[in-house]
């Protein structure tokens, strides 16, 4: 479905179901250069089990209009405005990588909008290597190659996609290649520049669940542990999937969904 946020078209995948403000809601936020399609399994499951599933395309991504937002704080404010536009009072927010920082900032600064947080491929700080930033700055294809080489676990490079017939590396490549010029650089720069992670973590009061990959080289589990340790005002939990890389929702969609179902109270 499409809605309007800040005067621009915003695309939200809902599993073909209308949004019902009386139902509980899951909000899924993708990572840098990606779109709603990384959440297909998880969003469809909840949409077909009586809950609202909102897998967004952030501005400038996928089917949403506007320009990519150049700060994590700006992305969080846009997500709050999106929920308002849909008449959704609050949601459980699931964020991957860059989306996890936006979800964190959203939960801290717009607490009325958030019932719980699920952070995956997450950690703080989230620095971006200069060669990757420079390649993204010039829209050089090596940026896509670096992200895929560093994001997938060794096992996922070889195959083993839980969705039969699909190749994870190629799937990720095609998705990143579809990003409009400059979008990947804007996203990576927002991650690199975000400074408020520990402060925001200390402000969180809703439950937080981490779903991590033990082989994540982009945001190693130790980076998530540091962030979790700062959440002194929140109940936290977590699971680390052995042998999984940074692309957790894509590499282990079944285990990821199982973990979300375990959090669901509906």
Coordinates of C-alpha atoms in Angstrom, one line a residue:
X1 CA 0.0 0.0 0.0
X2 CA 1.0 3.6 -0.4
X3 CA 0.5 6.5 2.1
X4 CA 1.8 10.0 2.3
X5 CA 4.5 11.1 4.7
X6 CA 5.9 14.6 4.7
X7 CA 4.3 15.2 1.3
X8 CA 5.9 12.3 -0.4
X9 CA 4.7 8.8 -1.3
X10 CA 5.7 6.1 1.2
X11 CA 5.4 2.5 0.2
X12 CA 4.6 -0.1 2.9
X13 CA 4.3 -3.8 2.2
X14 CA 1.4 -5.2 4.3
X15 CA 1.1 -8.7 3.0
X16 CA -1.9 -7.5 0.9
X17 CA -3.9 -6.9 4.1
X18 CA -5.4 -3.5 5.1
X19 CA -4.0 -1.9 8.2
X20 CA -6.4 -2.2 11.1
X21 CA -5.6 0.2 14.0
X22 CA -7.3 -2.2 16.5
X23 CA -4.7 -5.0 15.7
X24 CA -1.2 -5.2 17.1
X25 CA 1.4 -4.1 14.7
X26 CA 4.9 -5.1 13.6
X27 CA 7.0 -2.4 11.8
X28 CA 10.0 -3.8 9.8
X29 CA 12.9 -1.4 8.9
X30 CA 15.5 -2.4 6.3
X31 CA 19.2 -1.7 6.2
X32 CA 21.4 0.5 4.0
X33 CA 20.5 0.4 0.3
X34 CA 17.8 -2.2 0.7
X35 CA 14.0 -2.3 0.8
X36 CA 11.0 -4.0 2.3
X37 CA 11.7 -7.3 0.4
X38 CA 14.2 -8.4 2.9
X39 CA 11.3 -9.1 5.3
X40 CA 9.0 -11.0 3.0
X41 CA 8.8 -14.2 5.1
X42 CA 8.4 -12.4 8.4
X43 CA 5.9 -9.8 7.2
X44 CA 3.7 -12.3 5.4
X45 CA 3.6 -14.5 8.4
X46 CA 2.2 -11.8 10.7
X47 CA -0.1 -10.4 8.0
X48 CA -1.7 -13.8 7.6
X49 CA -2.0 -14.4 11.4
X50 CA -4.2 -11.5 12.3
X51 CA -1.7 -8.8 12.9
X52 CA -0.6 -5.7 11.0
X53 CA 2.7 -6.1 9.2
X54 CA 4.3 -2.9 7.9
X55 CA 7.5 -3.5 5.9
X56 CA 8.5 -0.1 4.9
X57 CA 10.6 1.3 2.0
X58 CA 12.4 4.3 3.6
X59 CA 12.4 7.5 1.5
X60 CA 14.3 7.2 -1.7
X61 CA 14.3 3.4 -1.4
X62 CA 12.3 0.8 -3.3
X63 CA 8.9 2.2 -4.2
X64 CA 8.9 5.2 -1.9
X65 CA 9.4 8.7 -3.2
X66 CA 11.5 11.5 -1.9
X67 CA 15.2 11.6 -1.1
X68 CA 17.1 9.2 1.1
X69 CA 17.3 10.7 4.6
X70 CA 20.8 11.6 5.6
X71 CA 20.6 11.1 9.4
X72 CA 19.4 8.3 11.7
X73 CA 17.4 10.8 13.7
X74 CA 15.7 11.9 10.5
X75 CA 14.8 8.3 9.7
X76 CA 13.4 7.8 13.2
X77 CA 11.2 10.9 12.9
X78 CA 10.0 9.7 9.5
X79 CA 9.0 6.3 11.0
X80 CA 7.0 8.1 13.7
X81 CA 5.2 10.2 11.1
X82 CA 4.5 7.0 9.1
X83 CA 2.8 5.4 12.0
X84 CA 0.8 8.5 12.6
X85 CA -0.3 8.6 8.9
X86 CA -1.6 5.0 9.2
X87 CA -3.4 5.6 12.5
X88 CA -1.3 3.1 14.3
X89 CA -0.8 4.0 17.9
X90 CA 2.2 1.8 18.7
X91 CA 4.2 -1.1 17.2
X92 CA 6.8 -3.6 17.8
X93 CA 9.7 -2.4 15.7
X94 CA 12.2 -4.8 14.0
X95 CA 15.3 -3.1 12.6
X96 CA 18.2 -4.5 10.6
X97 CA 21.6 -2.8 10.5
X98 CA 21.0 0.9 9.7
X99 CA 17.3 0.2 10.4
X100 CA 18.2 -1.0 13.9
X101 CA 19.8 2.4 14.6
X102 CA 16.7 4.1 13.3
X103 CA 14.5 1.8 15.5
X104 CA 16.6 2.5 18.5
X105 CA 16.4 6.3 18.0
X106 CA 12.7 6.0 17.4
X107 CA 12.1 4.1 20.6
X108 CA 14.1 6.6 22.7
X109 CA 12.6 9.8 21.3
X110 CA 9.1 8.6 20.4
X111 CA 8.4 6.1 23.2
X112 CA 4.7 6.2 22.8
X113 CA 5.0 4.7 19.4
X114 CA 6.9 1.6 20.5
X115 CA 5.8 -1.6 22.4
X116 CA 9.1 -3.5 21.9
X117 CA 12.3 -3.4 19.9
X118 CA 14.0 -6.2 17.9
X119 CA 17.5 -5.3 16.8
X120 CA 19.4 -7.5 14.3
X121 CA 22.7 -7.0 12.6
X122 CA 23.1 -4.2 15.2
X123 CA 25.7 -2.6 17.3
X124 CA 27.2 0.7 18.3
X125 CA 29.1 2.5 17.0
X126 CA 28.4 1.4 13.4
X127 CA 31.5 2.8 11.6
X128 CA 31.9 2.3 7.8
X129 CA 35.3 1.6 6.3
X130 CA 36.6 4.4 4.2
X131 CA 37.1 2.3 1.1
X132 CA 33.4 1.3 1.2
X133 CA 32.3 4.9 1.8
X134 CA 34.5 6.1 -1.1
X135 CA 33.2 3.5 -3.5
X136 CA 29.6 4.3 -2.5
X137 CA 30.3 8.0 -2.9
X138 CA 31.1 7.4 -6.6
X139 CA 28.5 4.7 -7.1
X140 CA 31.3 2.3 -7.9
X141 CA 30.0 -1.3 -8.1
X142 CA 32.8 -2.4 -5.8
X143 CA 30.7 -1.0 -2.9
X144 CA 28.1 -3.7 -3.6
X145 CA 30.8 -6.4 -3.7
X146 CA 32.3 -5.2 -0.5
X147 CA 29.0 -5.3 1.3
X148 CA 28.1 -8.7 0.1
X149 CA 31.5 -10.2 0.7
X150 CA 31.6 -8.8 4.3
X151 CA 27.9 -9.3 5.1
X152 CA 27.4 -13.0 4.4
X153 CA 28.9 -15.8 6.5
X154 CA 31.3 -18.2 4.7
X155 CA 28.6 -20.8 4.6
X156 CA 26.1 -18.4 2.9
X157 CA 28.7 -17.6 0.2
X158 CA 28.5 -21.2 -0.9
X159 CA 24.8 -21.7 -0.9
X160 CA 22.3 -23.1 1.6
X161 CA 19.6 -20.5 1.1
X162 CA 16.6 -21.6 3.2
X163 CA 14.3 -20.5 0.3
X164 CA 14.7 -23.2 -2.4
X165 CA 16.2 -22.1 -5.7
X166 CA 17.5 -18.7 -4.5
X167 CA 21.2 -17.7 -4.3
X168 CA 21.8 -15.4 -1.3
X169 CA 24.8 -13.6 -2.7
X170 CA 23.1 -12.9 -6.0
X171 CA 19.9 -11.9 -4.2
X172 CA 21.7 -9.3 -2.2
X173 CA 23.6 -8.0 -5.1
X174 CA 20.5 -7.5 -7.2
X175 CA 18.8 -5.7 -4.4
X176 CA 21.7 -3.3 -3.7
X177 CA 22.1 -2.6 -7.5
X178 CA 18.5 -1.4 -7.6
X179 CA 19.3 1.5 -5.2
X180 CA 19.1 4.9 -6.9
X181 CA 22.5 6.7 -7.4
X182 CA 23.7 8.2 -4.1
X183 CA 21.3 6.3 -1.9
X184 CA 23.8 3.8 -0.6
X185 CA 26.3 6.5 0.2
X186 CA 23.7 8.5 2.0
X187 CA 22.7 5.5 4.1
X188 CA 26.2 4.5 5.0
X189 CA 27.2 8.0 5.9
X190 CA 24.2 8.2 8.2
X191 CA 25.4 5.1 10.0
X192 CA 28.9 6.4 10.2
X193 CA 27.9 9.8 11.6
X194 CA 25.4 8.6 14.2
X195 CA 26.8 9.5 17.6
X196 CA 23.8 9.2 20.0
X197 CA 23.6 5.4 20.2
X198 CA 24.6 4.9 23.8
X199 CA 22.6 7.9 25.0
X200 CA 19.5 6.6 23.3
X201 CA 20.1 3.1 24.6
X202 CA 20.0 4.4 28.1
X203 CA 16.7 6.1 27.5
X204 CA 14.9 2.9 26.2
X205 CA 12.2 1.6 28.5
X206 CA 10.5 -1.0 26.3
X207 CA 11.6 -4.6 26.0
X208 CA 14.5 -5.2 23.6
X209 CA 15.4 -8.5 21.8
X210 CA 18.6 -9.0 19.9
X211 CA 18.9 -11.5 17.0
X212 CA 22.5 -11.7 16.1
X213 CA 24.9 -13.7 13.8
X214 CA 28.0 -15.3 15.4
X215 CA 29.9 -14.7 12.2
X216 CA 28.8 -11.1 11.6
X217 CA 31.8 -9.1 10.5
X218 CA 29.9 -5.9 9.9
X219 CA 28.5 -5.6 13.4
X220 CA 30.2 -8.2 15.5
X221 CA 28.2 -9.5 18.5
X222 CA 30.6 -7.7 20.8
X223 CA 29.2 -4.4 19.4
X224 CA 25.7 -5.4 20.2
X225 CA 26.7 -6.5 23.7
X226 CA 28.0 -3.0 24.3
X227 CA 24.7 -1.5 23.2
X228 CA 22.7 -4.0 25.2
X229 CA 24.8 -3.2 28.3
X230 CA 23.8 0.5 28.0
X231 CA 20.1 -0.4 28.1
X232 CA 19.9 -0.2 31.9
X233 CA 16.2 0.8 32.0
X234 CA 14.9 -1.9 29.7
X235 CA 14.4 -5.7 29.9
X236 CA 16.7 -7.2 27.3
X237 CA 17.0 -10.7 25.8
X238 CA 18.8 -12.1 22.8
X239 CA 19.8 -15.1 20.7
X240 CA 22.9 -15.6 18.6
X241 CA 22.6 -17.8 15.6
X242 CA 25.7 -19.9 15.1
X243 CA 27.5 -19.4 11.8
X244 CA 25.2 -16.6 10.6
X245 CA 26.6 -13.4 9.1
X246 CA 25.2 -9.8 9.0
X247 CA 22.2 -10.5 6.8
X248 CA 20.4 -12.3 9.5
X249 CA 16.8 -12.0 8.2
X250 CA 17.9 -13.3 4.7
X251 CA 20.4 -15.9 5.9
X252 CA 18.3 -17.5 8.6
X253 CA 14.7 -16.4 7.8
X254 CA 13.2 -19.4 9.5
X255 CA 15.0 -19.1 12.8
X256 CA 14.5 -15.3 12.7
X257 CA 10.7 -15.8 12.3
X258 CA 10.7 -18.3 15.1
X259 CA 12.3 -15.8 17.4
X260 CA 9.7 -13.2 16.5
X261 CA 6.9 -15.6 17.0
X262 CA 8.3 -16.3 20.5
X263 CA 7.9 -12.6 21.3
X264 CA 4.4 -12.3 20.0
X265 CA 1.6 -12.2 22.6
X266 CA -1.3 -12.4 20.1

